[in-house]
Each structure stands twice: as C-alpha cells, then as structure tokens.
Coordinates of C-alpha atoms and ligand atoms in Angstrom, one line a residue:
Chain A
M1 CA 136.1 -39.6 -141.5
Q2 CA 133.6 -42.0 -139.4
V3 CA 136.7 -44.2 -137.9
V4 CA 137.8 -40.3 -136.4
C5 CA 134.7 -38.6 -136.0
P6 CA 131.8 -41.3 -135.6
G7 CA 129.5 -38.8 -135.1
G8 CA 129.9 -36.7 -138.3
S9 CA 130.1 -36.0 -141.9
G10 CA 132.3 -34.0 -143.7
E11 CA 129.3 -31.6 -143.8
L12 CA 129.6 -31.4 -140.4
V13 CA 133.2 -30.8 -139.5
A14 CA 132.9 -28.4 -142.6
A15 CA 130.9 -26.0 -139.9
A16 CA 132.3 -27.0 -137.1
L17 CA 135.5 -26.1 -138.2
I18 CA 134.2 -22.4 -138.9
I19 CA 132.6 -22.7 -135.7
G20 CA 136.1 -23.6 -133.8
L21 CA 137.5 -20.7 -135.6
S22 CA 135.6 -18.1 -133.8
N23 CA 135.7 -20.6 -130.7
G24 CA 139.5 -19.7 -131.2
A25 CA 139.4 -15.8 -131.7
L26 CA 138.1 -15.8 -128.2
I27 CA 139.8 -18.2 -126.7
A28 CA 143.2 -16.2 -128.3
L29 CA 141.9 -13.0 -126.9
I30 CA 141.2 -14.2 -124.1
A31 CA 144.6 -16.1 -123.7
L32 CA 147.0 -13.2 -124.8
G33 CA 146.3 -11.3 -121.3
Y34 CA 147.9 -14.9 -119.9
T35 CA 150.4 -14.8 -121.7
L36 CA 151.6 -11.5 -121.6
V37 CA 151.3 -10.9 -117.6
Y38 CA 153.2 -14.6 -117.8
G39 CA 155.7 -13.1 -119.7
I40 CA 156.8 -9.7 -118.0
I41 CA 156.2 -11.3 -114.6
E42 CA 156.0 -14.6 -114.3
L43 CA 152.4 -14.8 -111.9
I44 CA 149.8 -17.1 -113.4
N45 CA 147.1 -14.2 -113.4
F46 CA 144.7 -16.7 -112.4
S47 CA 141.7 -14.1 -112.1
H48 CA 141.9 -13.3 -115.6
G49 CA 139.0 -15.2 -116.6
D50 CA 136.7 -13.6 -114.1
L51 CA 137.6 -10.4 -115.4
F52 CA 136.6 -11.1 -118.5
M53 CA 133.3 -12.2 -117.3
L54 CA 133.6 -8.4 -116.2
G55 CA 133.9 -7.7 -118.7
T56 CA 130.7 -9.1 -120.6
F57 CA 129.1 -8.0 -118.1
V58 CA 130.2 -3.8 -118.6
A59 CA 128.7 -4.6 -121.7
L60 CA 125.6 -5.7 -120.9
T61 CA 124.9 -2.8 -118.6
V62 CA 126.6 -0.1 -121.4
L63 CA 124.3 -2.2 -123.7
A64 CA 121.1 -1.6 -121.8
A65 CA 121.8 2.0 -121.2
L66 CA 121.4 2.9 -124.7
G67 CA 117.7 0.7 -124.6
L68 CA 119.2 -1.9 -126.0
E69 CA 118.5 -4.3 -123.4
G70 CA 115.7 -6.4 -125.4
G71 CA 118.2 -6.7 -129.3
A72 CA 117.4 -4.1 -132.2
A73 CA 115.6 -4.1 -135.5
E74 CA 118.9 -2.9 -137.1
T75 CA 122.5 -3.7 -135.9
P76 CA 122.9 -0.3 -133.4
W77 CA 126.8 -0.6 -134.4
L78 CA 128.0 2.7 -133.6
A79 CA 125.8 1.6 -129.8
L80 CA 127.9 -2.0 -129.8
I81 CA 131.5 0.7 -130.3
A82 CA 130.5 2.6 -127.4
A83 CA 130.7 -1.2 -126.2
I84 CA 133.2 -3.3 -127.1
L85 CA 135.0 0.4 -125.9
A86 CA 133.5 0.4 -122.5
A87 CA 134.3 -3.8 -121.9
M88 CA 138.4 -2.4 -122.8
V89 CA 139.2 -0.2 -121.0
F90 CA 136.8 -1.4 -118.3
C91 CA 138.7 -4.3 -118.2
G92 CA 141.9 -2.8 -118.6
V93 CA 141.6 -0.4 -116.1
L94 CA 140.4 -2.7 -113.5
N95 CA 144.2 -4.8 -114.2
M96 CA 146.3 -2.9 -114.2
L97 CA 144.6 -2.1 -110.4
A98 CA 144.6 -5.1 -109.5
E99 CA 148.2 -5.0 -110.2
R100 CA 149.0 -2.4 -108.3
I101 CA 146.9 -3.6 -105.6
A102 CA 146.9 -7.0 -105.5
Y103 CA 150.2 -8.0 -106.8
R104 CA 153.0 -5.5 -107.0
R105 CA 154.2 -6.1 -103.9
L106 CA 154.3 -9.1 -104.5
R107 CA 156.9 -8.8 -107.2
N108 CA 160.0 -10.0 -104.9
A109 CA 158.2 -12.6 -102.3
P110 CA 158.1 -15.9 -103.2
R111 CA 156.8 -17.6 -106.5
L112 CA 153.4 -18.8 -104.2
A113 CA 152.8 -15.3 -102.7
P114 CA 150.8 -13.6 -105.9
L115 CA 149.3 -16.3 -107.3
I116 CA 148.2 -16.9 -104.2
S117 CA 147.2 -13.2 -104.7
A118 CA 145.6 -13.8 -108.2
I119 CA 143.0 -16.7 -107.3
G120 CA 141.8 -13.9 -104.4
V121 CA 141.5 -11.2 -106.5
S122 CA 140.1 -14.2 -109.0
F123 CA 137.5 -14.7 -106.2
I124 CA 136.9 -10.9 -105.4
Y125 CA 135.4 -10.9 -109.3
I126 CA 133.5 -13.9 -109.0
N127 CA 131.6 -11.8 -106.5
I128 CA 131.1 -9.4 -107.4
G129 CA 129.1 -10.5 -110.6
L130 CA 127.1 -12.9 -108.6
F131 CA 126.2 -9.6 -106.2
W132 CA 126.1 -7.8 -109.7
R133 CA 123.7 -10.1 -111.9
G134 CA 122.8 -12.6 -109.6
P135 CA 123.2 -15.9 -109.9
S136 CA 121.3 -17.4 -112.9
P137 CA 122.3 -17.1 -116.6
I138 CA 122.2 -13.3 -118.1
P139 CA 120.6 -13.5 -122.3
F140 CA 123.0 -10.6 -124.3
P141 CA 120.7 -9.0 -126.1
D142 CA 121.1 -10.0 -130.5
L143 CA 122.2 -7.2 -132.0
L144 CA 124.1 -9.0 -135.2
P145 CA 122.3 -9.6 -138.1
D146 CA 122.2 -13.8 -138.7
F147 CA 123.3 -13.5 -143.0
E148 CA 124.2 -16.3 -143.5
F149 CA 127.4 -16.4 -146.1
V150 CA 127.3 -19.7 -147.1
R151 CA 124.3 -20.3 -148.3
A152 CA 123.0 -16.8 -149.4
I153 CA 126.9 -17.3 -151.3
T154 CA 126.1 -20.9 -152.8
G155 CA 122.0 -20.9 -152.8
A156 CA 122.4 -24.8 -151.0
D157 CA 121.0 -25.8 -148.2
T158 CA 124.3 -26.8 -146.0
L159 CA 124.9 -27.2 -142.4
I160 CA 127.4 -24.7 -143.3
T161 CA 126.9 -21.7 -141.9
F162 CA 129.5 -18.9 -141.8
T163 CA 127.1 -15.9 -140.4
T164 CA 127.8 -12.3 -139.6
K165 CA 128.8 -13.2 -136.3
D166 CA 131.5 -15.3 -137.3
A167 CA 133.0 -12.0 -139.9
F168 CA 132.7 -9.9 -136.7
I169 CA 134.4 -12.1 -134.7
I170 CA 137.0 -12.6 -137.5
A171 CA 136.9 -9.1 -138.4
T172 CA 137.7 -7.9 -134.9
A173 CA 140.0 -9.6 -133.2
I174 CA 143.1 -10.9 -136.1
P175 CA 142.7 -6.8 -136.1
L176 CA 143.8 -6.6 -132.2
M177 CA 146.3 -9.1 -132.3
L178 CA 147.8 -7.7 -135.3
G179 CA 147.8 -3.9 -133.8
L180 CA 148.8 -6.2 -130.7
G181 CA 151.9 -7.9 -132.4
W182 CA 153.1 -3.8 -133.5
V183 CA 152.8 -2.0 -130.6
I184 CA 154.5 -5.3 -128.9
K185 CA 157.8 -5.4 -132.1
N186 CA 157.6 -1.5 -132.7
T187 CA 156.5 1.1 -129.9
T188 CA 158.9 2.4 -127.1
M189 CA 156.7 0.8 -125.0
G190 CA 156.3 -2.8 -126.6
K191 CA 160.6 -2.9 -126.9
A192 CA 160.3 -1.8 -123.4
M193 CA 158.0 -4.7 -122.5
R194 CA 160.4 -6.9 -123.7
A195 CA 163.3 -6.2 -122.4
V196 CA 161.7 -6.1 -119.0
A197 CA 160.8 -9.8 -120.1
Q198 CA 164.3 -11.2 -121.1
D199 CA 166.1 -9.0 -117.6
R200 CA 164.0 -7.0 -115.7
E201 CA 167.5 -5.6 -113.4
M202 CA 169.0 -5.1 -116.8
A203 CA 166.1 -3.3 -118.1
L204 CA 166.7 -1.0 -115.0
Q205 CA 169.8 -0.1 -115.6
V206 CA 169.2 1.1 -119.6
G207 CA 166.4 3.4 -117.6
I208 CA 162.8 1.5 -118.1
D209 CA 160.3 2.5 -115.7
V210 CA 159.5 -1.5 -115.0
D211 CA 156.4 -0.3 -113.8
K212 CA 154.9 0.9 -115.6
V213 CA 156.4 -1.4 -118.0
I214 CA 154.2 -3.7 -116.1
S215 CA 151.3 -1.9 -115.8
F216 CA 150.6 -1.5 -119.6
T217 CA 151.3 -4.8 -119.8
F218 CA 148.4 -5.6 -117.3
L219 CA 146.4 -2.9 -119.9
L220 CA 147.2 -4.4 -122.7
G221 CA 145.9 -7.7 -121.3
G222 CA 142.7 -6.4 -120.4
L223 CA 142.2 -4.3 -123.2
L224 CA 141.7 -7.3 -125.4
A225 CA 139.5 -9.0 -123.0
G226 CA 137.5 -6.2 -122.8
A227 CA 137.1 -6.8 -126.5
A228 CA 136.5 -10.4 -125.9
A229 CA 134.1 -10.1 -123.7
V230 CA 131.6 -8.2 -126.0
M231 CA 132.2 -10.5 -128.6
H232 CA 131.3 -13.5 -126.0
G233 CA 128.7 -12.3 -125.8
L234 CA 127.0 -11.5 -129.8
Y235 CA 128.2 -14.9 -130.0
N236 CA 127.1 -16.8 -128.3
G237 CA 123.6 -14.7 -126.8
N238 CA 124.9 -15.2 -122.8
T239 CA 126.4 -14.9 -120.1
V240 CA 126.8 -15.7 -116.0
F241 CA 129.4 -15.2 -113.9
T242 CA 131.2 -18.6 -113.5
L243 CA 132.2 -17.6 -117.2
G244 CA 135.2 -16.6 -116.5
F245 CA 136.5 -20.3 -114.6
T246 CA 136.5 -22.7 -118.1
A247 CA 136.7 -19.6 -119.8
G248 CA 140.0 -18.5 -118.0
L249 CA 141.2 -22.5 -117.9
K250 CA 140.6 -22.4 -121.8
A251 CA 142.4 -20.0 -122.8
F252 CA 145.1 -21.2 -119.6
T253 CA 145.4 -23.9 -122.0
A254 CA 145.8 -22.3 -124.9
A255 CA 148.2 -20.5 -123.4
V256 CA 150.2 -22.8 -122.0
L257 CA 149.8 -25.0 -126.2
G258 CA 151.4 -22.7 -127.9
G259 CA 154.1 -21.9 -125.0
I260 CA 153.4 -19.5 -122.3
G261 CA 155.1 -16.4 -122.6
N262 CA 154.6 -16.6 -126.1
V263 CA 152.4 -14.0 -127.8
T264 CA 151.8 -15.7 -131.4
G265 CA 151.6 -19.1 -129.5
A266 CA 149.0 -18.0 -127.7
A267 CA 147.5 -16.9 -130.4
L268 CA 147.5 -20.0 -132.5
G269 CA 147.4 -22.0 -129.5
G270 CA 143.7 -19.8 -128.9
F271 CA 142.9 -21.3 -132.4
L272 CA 144.1 -24.4 -132.0
L273 CA 141.8 -25.3 -129.4
G274 CA 138.7 -23.8 -130.6
I275 CA 139.3 -25.8 -133.4
L276 CA 139.3 -28.9 -130.7
G277 CA 137.1 -28.6 -129.3
A278 CA 134.2 -27.8 -131.7
M279 CA 135.6 -30.8 -133.0
T280 CA 135.3 -32.5 -130.1
V281 CA 131.4 -31.2 -130.0
T282 CA 130.9 -32.4 -133.2
C283 CA 132.3 -35.8 -133.4
Y284 CA 132.1 -36.9 -129.5
G285 CA 129.0 -34.7 -128.6
G286 CA 129.4 -31.7 -126.0
E287 CA 129.9 -33.1 -123.3
W288 CA 133.5 -34.5 -124.1
E289 CA 134.3 -30.9 -124.6
N290 CA 136.7 -30.4 -121.4
V291 CA 137.8 -34.0 -121.8
G292 CA 139.2 -33.2 -125.4
V293 CA 140.6 -29.3 -124.0
F294 CA 142.2 -31.1 -120.7
T295 CA 143.6 -34.5 -122.5
L296 CA 145.1 -32.1 -124.4
L297 CA 146.2 -30.0 -121.2
V298 CA 147.8 -32.9 -119.3
V299 CA 149.6 -34.1 -123.4
I300 CA 151.2 -30.6 -123.5
L301 CA 152.7 -30.5 -120.2
V302 CA 153.4 -33.7 -120.3
F303 CA 155.5 -34.8 -124.0
R304 CA 156.1 -30.7 -124.2
P305 CA 156.0 -28.2 -121.2
T306 CA 157.7 -25.6 -123.1
G307 CA 154.5 -25.7 -125.5
L308 CA 154.5 -25.3 -129.2
L309 CA 156.9 -22.2 -130.2
G310 CA 158.2 -21.7 -126.0
E311 CA 161.5 -22.1 -126.5
E312 CA 163.8 -23.4 -123.6
T313 CA 164.7 -20.6 -122.1
P314 CA 168.3 -21.3 -120.2
E315 CA 168.4 -17.9 -118.4
R316 CA 165.8 -17.9 -116.3
Chain B
M1 CA 185.4 18.2 -106.2
A2 CA 185.4 14.5 -107.4
L3 CA 183.0 13.2 -110.2
L4 CA 181.4 9.7 -108.7
E5 CA 183.1 9.2 -104.1
L6 CA 181.6 6.7 -103.0
E7 CA 182.0 7.1 -98.4
K8 CA 182.1 4.8 -95.9
V9 CA 179.4 2.3 -98.0
D10 CA 177.3 0.3 -96.1
A11 CA 175.8 -3.0 -98.5
Y12 CA 173.9 -5.8 -97.9
Y13 CA 171.6 -9.2 -98.8
G14 CA 168.9 -9.8 -96.1
H15 CA 171.0 -10.1 -93.3
I16 CA 174.3 -10.7 -95.2
Q17 CA 176.5 -7.7 -95.0
A18 CA 178.5 -7.3 -98.8
L19 CA 180.1 -3.8 -98.0
R20 CA 182.1 -2.5 -95.1
G21 CA 182.3 1.1 -95.6
I22 CA 184.3 1.3 -98.5
S23 CA 185.1 5.1 -99.6
I24 CA 186.2 5.7 -103.4
T25 CA 186.2 8.1 -105.8
V26 CA 186.7 8.2 -109.0
E27 CA 188.1 12.3 -110.7
K28 CA 187.2 13.6 -114.2
G29 CA 188.1 11.9 -116.8
E30 CA 190.4 8.6 -115.0
I31 CA 190.5 4.7 -115.5
V32 CA 189.9 3.2 -111.8
T33 CA 190.2 -0.2 -111.2
L34 CA 188.8 -2.5 -108.1
I35 CA 190.5 -5.6 -108.0
G36 CA 189.8 -8.6 -105.1
S37 CA 189.4 -12.1 -105.1
N38 CA 185.6 -13.4 -105.8
G39 CA 183.2 -12.5 -103.3
A40 CA 185.0 -9.9 -102.8
G41 CA 182.3 -7.6 -102.9
K42 CA 183.4 -6.1 -106.5
T43 CA 179.6 -6.6 -108.2
T44 CA 178.1 -5.3 -105.2
T45 CA 180.0 -2.0 -105.4
L46 CA 179.2 -1.5 -108.7
R47 CA 175.4 -2.4 -108.4
T48 CA 175.0 -0.1 -105.4
I49 CA 176.6 3.2 -107.8
S50 CA 173.8 2.1 -110.0
G51 CA 171.0 1.6 -107.5
I52 CA 170.0 -1.7 -108.0
V53 CA 172.0 -2.8 -104.4
R54 CA 170.8 0.7 -102.1
P55 CA 173.9 1.2 -99.0
R56 CA 172.5 1.5 -95.6
A57 CA 175.2 3.6 -94.4
G58 CA 176.9 5.6 -96.1
S59 CA 177.0 8.1 -99.2
V60 CA 177.0 7.5 -103.1
T61 CA 177.0 10.9 -105.1
L62 CA 177.8 11.7 -108.7
D63 CA 179.3 15.8 -109.6
G64 CA 178.7 16.1 -105.9
R65 CA 174.1 15.1 -106.5
D66 CA 173.4 12.3 -103.8
L67 CA 172.6 8.6 -105.2
A68 CA 170.3 7.9 -103.0
R69 CA 166.8 8.3 -103.5
V70 CA 167.4 8.5 -106.7
P71 CA 165.2 5.8 -108.4
A72 CA 167.5 2.9 -110.0
N73 CA 165.8 3.4 -113.6
R74 CA 167.1 7.3 -113.1
I75 CA 170.6 6.9 -112.6
V76 CA 171.7 6.4 -116.4
S77 CA 170.6 9.3 -117.1
L78 CA 172.7 10.9 -115.0
G79 CA 176.2 9.8 -116.8
I80 CA 176.4 6.1 -115.8
A81 CA 175.8 3.6 -117.8
H82 CA 177.0 0.0 -116.6
S83 CA 178.6 -3.1 -118.3
P84 CA 177.5 -5.9 -115.9
E85 CA 179.0 -9.0 -114.7
G86 CA 178.0 -12.3 -117.5
R87 CA 176.6 -9.5 -120.7
R88 CA 173.4 -9.6 -119.4
I89 CA 172.2 -8.8 -123.2
F90 CA 168.8 -9.4 -124.2
P91 CA 169.1 -12.9 -125.9
R92 CA 166.3 -12.3 -127.4
M93 CA 166.8 -9.2 -129.0
S94 CA 168.7 -8.0 -132.0
V95 CA 172.7 -6.6 -131.6
K96 CA 170.8 -3.2 -133.0
E97 CA 167.5 -4.0 -130.7
N98 CA 169.6 -4.0 -128.0
L99 CA 172.1 -1.1 -129.0
E100 CA 168.5 1.5 -129.0
M101 CA 167.5 0.0 -125.8
G102 CA 171.4 1.2 -123.9
A103 CA 169.5 4.3 -125.4
Y104 CA 166.0 4.1 -123.9
A105 CA 166.5 7.1 -121.0
R106 CA 167.9 9.9 -123.9
G107 CA 164.3 9.0 -125.5
A108 CA 163.5 9.3 -129.2
V109 CA 166.8 11.2 -130.7
D110 CA 168.3 10.5 -133.9
L111 CA 171.2 7.3 -132.6
T112 CA 173.1 7.5 -136.6
E113 CA 176.5 9.0 -134.6
D114 CA 176.1 6.7 -131.5
F115 CA 175.9 3.1 -134.0
D116 CA 178.8 4.8 -136.0
R117 CA 181.0 5.1 -133.1
V118 CA 180.2 1.5 -131.7
F119 CA 180.5 0.4 -134.9
G120 CA 183.7 1.9 -135.0
L121 CA 184.9 0.4 -131.4
F122 CA 183.3 -3.2 -132.2
P123 CA 183.2 -3.8 -136.7
R124 CA 182.1 -6.9 -135.8
L125 CA 178.6 -5.3 -134.4
K126 CA 177.9 -3.7 -137.2
E127 CA 178.6 -7.9 -139.4
R128 CA 175.8 -9.4 -136.8
I129 CA 173.2 -6.2 -137.0
T130 CA 170.2 -7.8 -137.1
Q131 CA 170.9 -10.9 -135.4
V132 CA 169.7 -12.2 -132.4
A133 CA 171.6 -11.4 -129.8
G134 CA 171.6 -14.9 -127.5
T135 CA 173.2 -16.4 -130.5
L136 CA 176.6 -14.2 -130.4
S137 CA 180.0 -15.1 -129.2
G138 CA 181.1 -15.2 -125.7
G139 CA 183.8 -12.0 -126.8
E140 CA 180.7 -10.5 -129.3
Q141 CA 178.2 -10.7 -126.3
Q142 CA 180.6 -8.6 -124.2
M143 CA 181.4 -6.4 -126.8
L144 CA 177.0 -5.6 -127.3
A145 CA 177.4 -5.6 -122.9
I146 CA 180.2 -2.2 -123.5
G147 CA 179.0 -1.5 -126.8
R148 CA 175.1 -0.7 -125.1
A149 CA 176.7 1.2 -122.2
L150 CA 178.3 3.5 -124.6
M151 CA 174.9 4.5 -126.1
A152 CA 173.7 6.0 -122.9
R153 CA 176.5 8.2 -124.0
P154 CA 178.1 8.2 -119.8
T155 CA 180.1 10.2 -117.8
L156 CA 181.5 7.3 -115.8
L157 CA 181.2 3.3 -117.6
L158 CA 181.3 0.9 -114.6
L159 CA 182.7 -2.4 -116.6
D160 CA 182.3 -5.1 -114.6
E161 CA 185.4 -8.4 -115.9
P162 CA 185.1 -7.0 -119.9
S163 CA 187.9 -10.1 -120.2
M164 CA 185.9 -12.9 -118.5
G165 CA 185.4 -16.1 -120.7
L166 CA 187.6 -13.9 -123.5
A167 CA 190.7 -15.7 -125.7
P168 CA 193.5 -13.7 -125.3
V169 CA 193.3 -12.0 -128.4
L170 CA 190.1 -10.4 -127.3
V171 CA 191.5 -9.1 -124.1
E172 CA 194.2 -7.8 -126.3
L173 CA 191.1 -6.1 -128.2
V174 CA 188.8 -5.6 -124.7
F175 CA 191.4 -3.4 -123.1
E176 CA 192.3 -1.4 -126.3
T177 CA 188.7 -0.5 -126.4
I178 CA 189.3 0.5 -122.6
K179 CA 191.3 2.8 -123.3
D180 CA 190.5 4.3 -126.5
I181 CA 187.0 4.8 -125.2
N182 CA 188.5 6.5 -121.9
R183 CA 190.7 9.4 -124.4
L184 CA 187.0 9.7 -124.9
G185 CA 186.9 11.5 -122.4
M186 CA 184.1 9.3 -120.3
S187 CA 185.6 8.0 -116.8
I188 CA 185.8 3.9 -116.1
L189 CA 185.1 1.8 -113.1
L190 CA 187.3 -1.0 -114.4
V191 CA 185.7 -4.5 -112.2
E192 CA 188.4 -6.8 -113.0
Q193 CA 189.7 -10.1 -112.5
N194 CA 192.7 -9.8 -114.8
A195 CA 194.2 -7.6 -112.2
L196 CA 197.7 -7.5 -114.0
M197 CA 195.7 -5.4 -117.2
A198 CA 193.6 -3.7 -115.7
L199 CA 196.7 -2.0 -113.5
T200 CA 198.2 -1.5 -117.3
V201 CA 195.6 0.3 -118.5
A202 CA 194.3 1.7 -114.9
K203 CA 195.8 5.2 -113.3
R204 CA 194.5 4.0 -110.0
G205 CA 193.3 0.3 -108.0
Y206 CA 191.7 0.0 -105.0
V207 CA 192.1 -3.4 -104.0
L208 CA 188.9 -5.0 -102.1
Q209 CA 188.5 -8.3 -99.6
T210 CA 185.8 -9.1 -97.8
G211 CA 184.2 -6.6 -98.0
S212 CA 186.6 -4.0 -97.1
I213 CA 189.1 -2.1 -99.1
V214 CA 192.8 -2.5 -97.8
L215 CA 195.2 -1.1 -100.4
A216 CA 194.5 1.9 -102.4
D217 CA 197.0 3.9 -105.2
S218 CA 198.1 4.7 -108.2
A219 CA 198.0 1.7 -110.0
E220 CA 202.0 1.6 -110.6
E221 CA 202.0 1.6 -106.9
L222 CA 200.1 -1.9 -106.8
A223 CA 201.6 -3.4 -109.5
K224 CA 204.8 -2.9 -107.5
N225 CA 202.7 -4.3 -104.3
E226 CA 203.8 -6.8 -102.7
M227 CA 200.5 -8.9 -101.1
V228 CA 198.7 -7.2 -104.9
R229 CA 201.7 -9.5 -106.2
K230 CA 201.3 -12.4 -104.0
A231 CA 197.2 -12.2 -104.0
Y232 CA 196.4 -11.4 -108.0
L233 CA 199.8 -11.6 -110.3
G234 CA 200.1 -15.5 -109.6
E235 CA 203.1 -14.6 -107.9
E236 CA 204.7 -17.4 -105.4
Ligands
ATP401 N1 172.5 -11.9 -104.6 C1 172.8 -12.4 -103.3 N2 172.1 -13.0 -102.6 C2 173.1 -12.9 -101.4 N3 174.4 -12.8 -101.6 C3 175.0 -12.1 -102.2 C4 173.7 -12.1 -103.9 N4 175.1 -11.4 -104.3 C5 176.3 -11.4 -103.8 N5 176.6 -11.7 -102.8 C6 177.4 -12.4 -101.5 O1 177.7 -11.3 -101.1 C7 179.4 -11.4 -101.2 C8 179.9 -10.6 -102.5 O2 179.9 -10.3 -103.7 P1 180.1 -9.7 -105.1 O3 179.2 -10.8 -106.2 O4 180.1 -8.6 -104.8 O5 181.4 -10.4 -105.0 P2 182.3 -10.6 -106.5 O6 183.8 -9.7 -105.7 O7 181.6 -9.4 -107.8 O8 182.9 -11.1 -107.3 P3 183.5 -13.0 -108.0 O9 185.0 -11.4 -108.1 O10 183.4 -13.7 -108.2 O11 182.8 -11.8 -109.4 C9 180.1 -12.8 -101.8 O12 179.3 -13.0 -99.7 C10 178.7 -13.2 -102.3 O13 178.2 -14.8 -102.3
MG402 MG1 181.5 -10.1 -109.5

C-alpha cells in the first residue's frame, strides 16, 4: 500500500473511495451535458461548466429567499427540492437559449465558429457570476444532516465516513442518470435524439424536427448541470464564480475518458475521475489532484482517443 | 394533374450549378426512372424533391401543392419517402428501431401492419430485427433503407440506386420488390446506374446529363434509343 499510495493507509484509501464516488457522481452529471451536446452536434460546449456555476448561484438565491441562508436546525427537504428544481429549470432553459442564440446559426459553419461562440458564452456566464455575487467564495448553507453511517453502524472510530451528504448525492444522481438513459432509449424524443446524432440529414427525411431535438438535448444537459450545482453546494459548502472552469475541465475530461458522445461512457468516466482525484489527494496531497486528472486526459488522448467506451465511427 | 411535378428547376451547391432547368413529372401509380452518368445530378434531383436542397429557380409541386416553403422534415408527412444514395440507415439503432424511425412522422400509431408488410417483402429483415443496423450486410442494409421508407406509407417513393453494390441475385430481388411495391399502389421515382434493369421496370424515363434533361420518353423507346444504348447500356 505504501508503495502505490505513500500518504495513506488502507482505511484512508477506503475513505477516499467514498469521497471519490460522491465527487464522481457530480462530475458525471456535468460530463453528461458535454457528451449529449457533442453527440448530437459535435460541439464542445465550453460554457457548460460556467452554466453549472450559475446553477449554484441560483440555488443560493432560492435558499436565501426562503430564509435559509444561515442554515437550519432541521433539514428543510421541501426547500431543497425547490432549490434543485429551480436550478435545474434555470440551467436547462438558459442552455436552450444559448443554443438558440449563439450556436444554431453556426450549425453549418466551419467547426471552429460555434466553438469560439461557446467560449464567448462561457465568458459571459463567468462575468454574470462575478457581477452577481462578487469575486470571493460564497458559503453555501449547511442544510443536510451530517449523520455518519459507518461510525453509527460499526460503532468504531474510523476515518471512513459515509454521511447523509454522500447518500443524498448518490440517491439523487443515480436516478437522474438512469432516468436519462431511459429517456434516450425509450421515448420518442430520445429515439429522435439518437437518429439526429447518427445522421442529421436522414433524420430530417424521416420527419424529425431537428431544431427541436437539438433544443431538447441542450435542455437535458442543462437540467443535469442544475441538479449537480445544488448538490455541489450542499456537499462542498461553498461556491465561487470561477467554479465552472475546473468543474468544467474535469467533467470534460471525464466525457473524453468515457468516449465523448457516449452517454454511459460519460457516467463511467465521471465516477472514475472522481475516484482518481480523491485517491490522488489522499495519497499525494491536494496539490497533485489536477496533475493526476490532466495527466490522465493526455494519456487517453494519446493512447485511446476514442475513450473507454467510444467507438470508431467510420460514418463520421 | 401529375402527382409530382418539377418545373424548370435550378439547383446549386454554393456556386456550382447542379441542376439546369429540369422538368420532370411522375403520375399516380407510375414507375419513372432517372438515368445518367456519375455527377449528372440524379441524387441532387431527389434531394431537391425531398427538401434537402432548395431550388433556386423553378418549382416542385406534389398534388398541385408547392413544396418550396415546406420544411424538409414536413415533406414526408405529405407523402414522399426517400431511400437515399448510400442507404444511410441509422447505424447504431436496431433494425426494428430503424423501421420505427421510418414511421416517425406518422406519430404514435400501431405499426403491426406496416412491419408485416415490410417483412413480407424482406423476410431477411425479420430474422435480424434486433440486430444493430450498422452490422448488417450491404444487401440487408439496402433492404432496410427501402423498408424504412415504406414505413412512412408514402404515395411517392424516391429510390436512389437501390441496386448499388449488390450481388446479381439481390439486384433481381430488389427490382422484383420495386414492382411489388408499385403494385401496392405507390408511385416510384427510381434513380439507377443499372439503366437496363431500370428501363425494364419503369414506364417512362428521363436521361440526365450534366444537370439537364437530354431525353424523355417511354422506357421502351429509351431502351431502343441509340444514344442511350451507347452511353448507359454499355454497347459500342
Ligand atoms: N454536397 C455537395 N457539394 C458540392 N457539390 C456537390 C455536392 N453534392 C453533389 N455535388 C455536385 O453536383 C453534381 C451532381 O451530383 P449528384 O450527386 O446529383 O450526381 P449523381 O447523378 O447522383 O451522380 P452519381 O451517379 O455519381 O451518384 C456533381 O457535379 C457533384 O460534384
Ligand atoms: Mg447519385
């Protein structure tokens, strides 16, 4: 153990694994937004991380409006659900609007054009965030109970903590991912999404309203980012206007790791990256986290550019 | 009134003119074929009819209705289905899903009868119903592309080189099927490299050369025409 992980014991590694799972679930939710959009219009939506950041601000605003800025004695479940729904709707609708305004006209332009447009949207979001809540980190109210399951059950004094917060993230993220998978596989809109992703012109020919389907895809990606935003705030206890940059890069890495365009891949990539990040922090210290994550990105791009589950698609 | 009428249609790709004032009609119940060498504009003609390419001049009408302002994704609901060049099945969907996509424009309706009809024409597809379409053989993909178009219950079927790349037995099968489909009451506009076969199933034909119609006649007359025989039937 000491050889692979000089900083940690088996117990620490187990603890890191749990942190990694929770972080991974958040990364996965954001990564899905990258992969959905890439899958359908081959755009790397650079603004997606910053959309997620704005989601945390919306959640804060909703919680403040409900008088919960300073925390609460008991977990205000209804308020949390309201905050999640508000952030989801906000991010979903904003993402749709961005597509309508900044990307749609460029759909048949050279690939670089929408990419640059997305970078522009990213700057706009960052500056809205800066203008809205200022440059300093903003504390997020501590609203979830901090019940530690492992200690409570084993009675032992252990470093392995699986708390209500972890449970909350897992219990929200997994159903969202399964729900997304179900929508894509079974609904008319989901089938239309796959058809547009595989052959846009043919999708038109069978009668699919391609614009509507692309809008819907941005909506889905935004909904997931909004949910992730609230969970991020509750789990990590703060947010800041630059949050979208690192969160976005990590999520993008996860999407590439899984095979960009592949939905299962993005979820898998998110969890792997979360675990890898937490392990790096535990074993080598926090300063190595991004080194680990981005070394991985480079290694994938060099040795397996299609990602873990990405397929070579000769028709593209 | 003709079912489909193209009148003096000009179409461009950027600055390149692909169609030069072509006029074509397809009557109800007819098989009409469009022959011509590579790059003549056959595919462009079909893409113009189905709204992917917009005519810069001239008009396309279906049952007297101008298609110029109809969005490409609404054309199929008006009764035109397209089995395009290169098949273009949805490669990562199953055979069943591909067929369902063919009926997309009809909304949530019971497709049992339509599946039966397609499987009646192509029993092979039934055996492969759960297979991912991208892994089908070329011939099977061609059957799927035609089947998918039929799922829309079109009044007019556009077929772009349905025999391309197929073994001779399969070519026979495809042309037999085209006749069967026509007997079911559908009009067909057939683009073919295999001009000889096309002229045996079609009632009338047009010869396209660098974007212009150079000959229009009954299939019988075209098959006898010296220029057609030389250029497209491989006779010296
Ligand atoms: N997407 C495109 N962009 C630019 N030019 C195109 C495009 N598609 C076709 N063309 C040009 O338009 C002309 C007509 O092409 P079209 O595909 O209609 O020919 P075709 O008769 O179907 O030929 P083939 O028998 O090889 O399929 C050709 O000169 C071709 O190079
Ligand atoms: Mg062609």
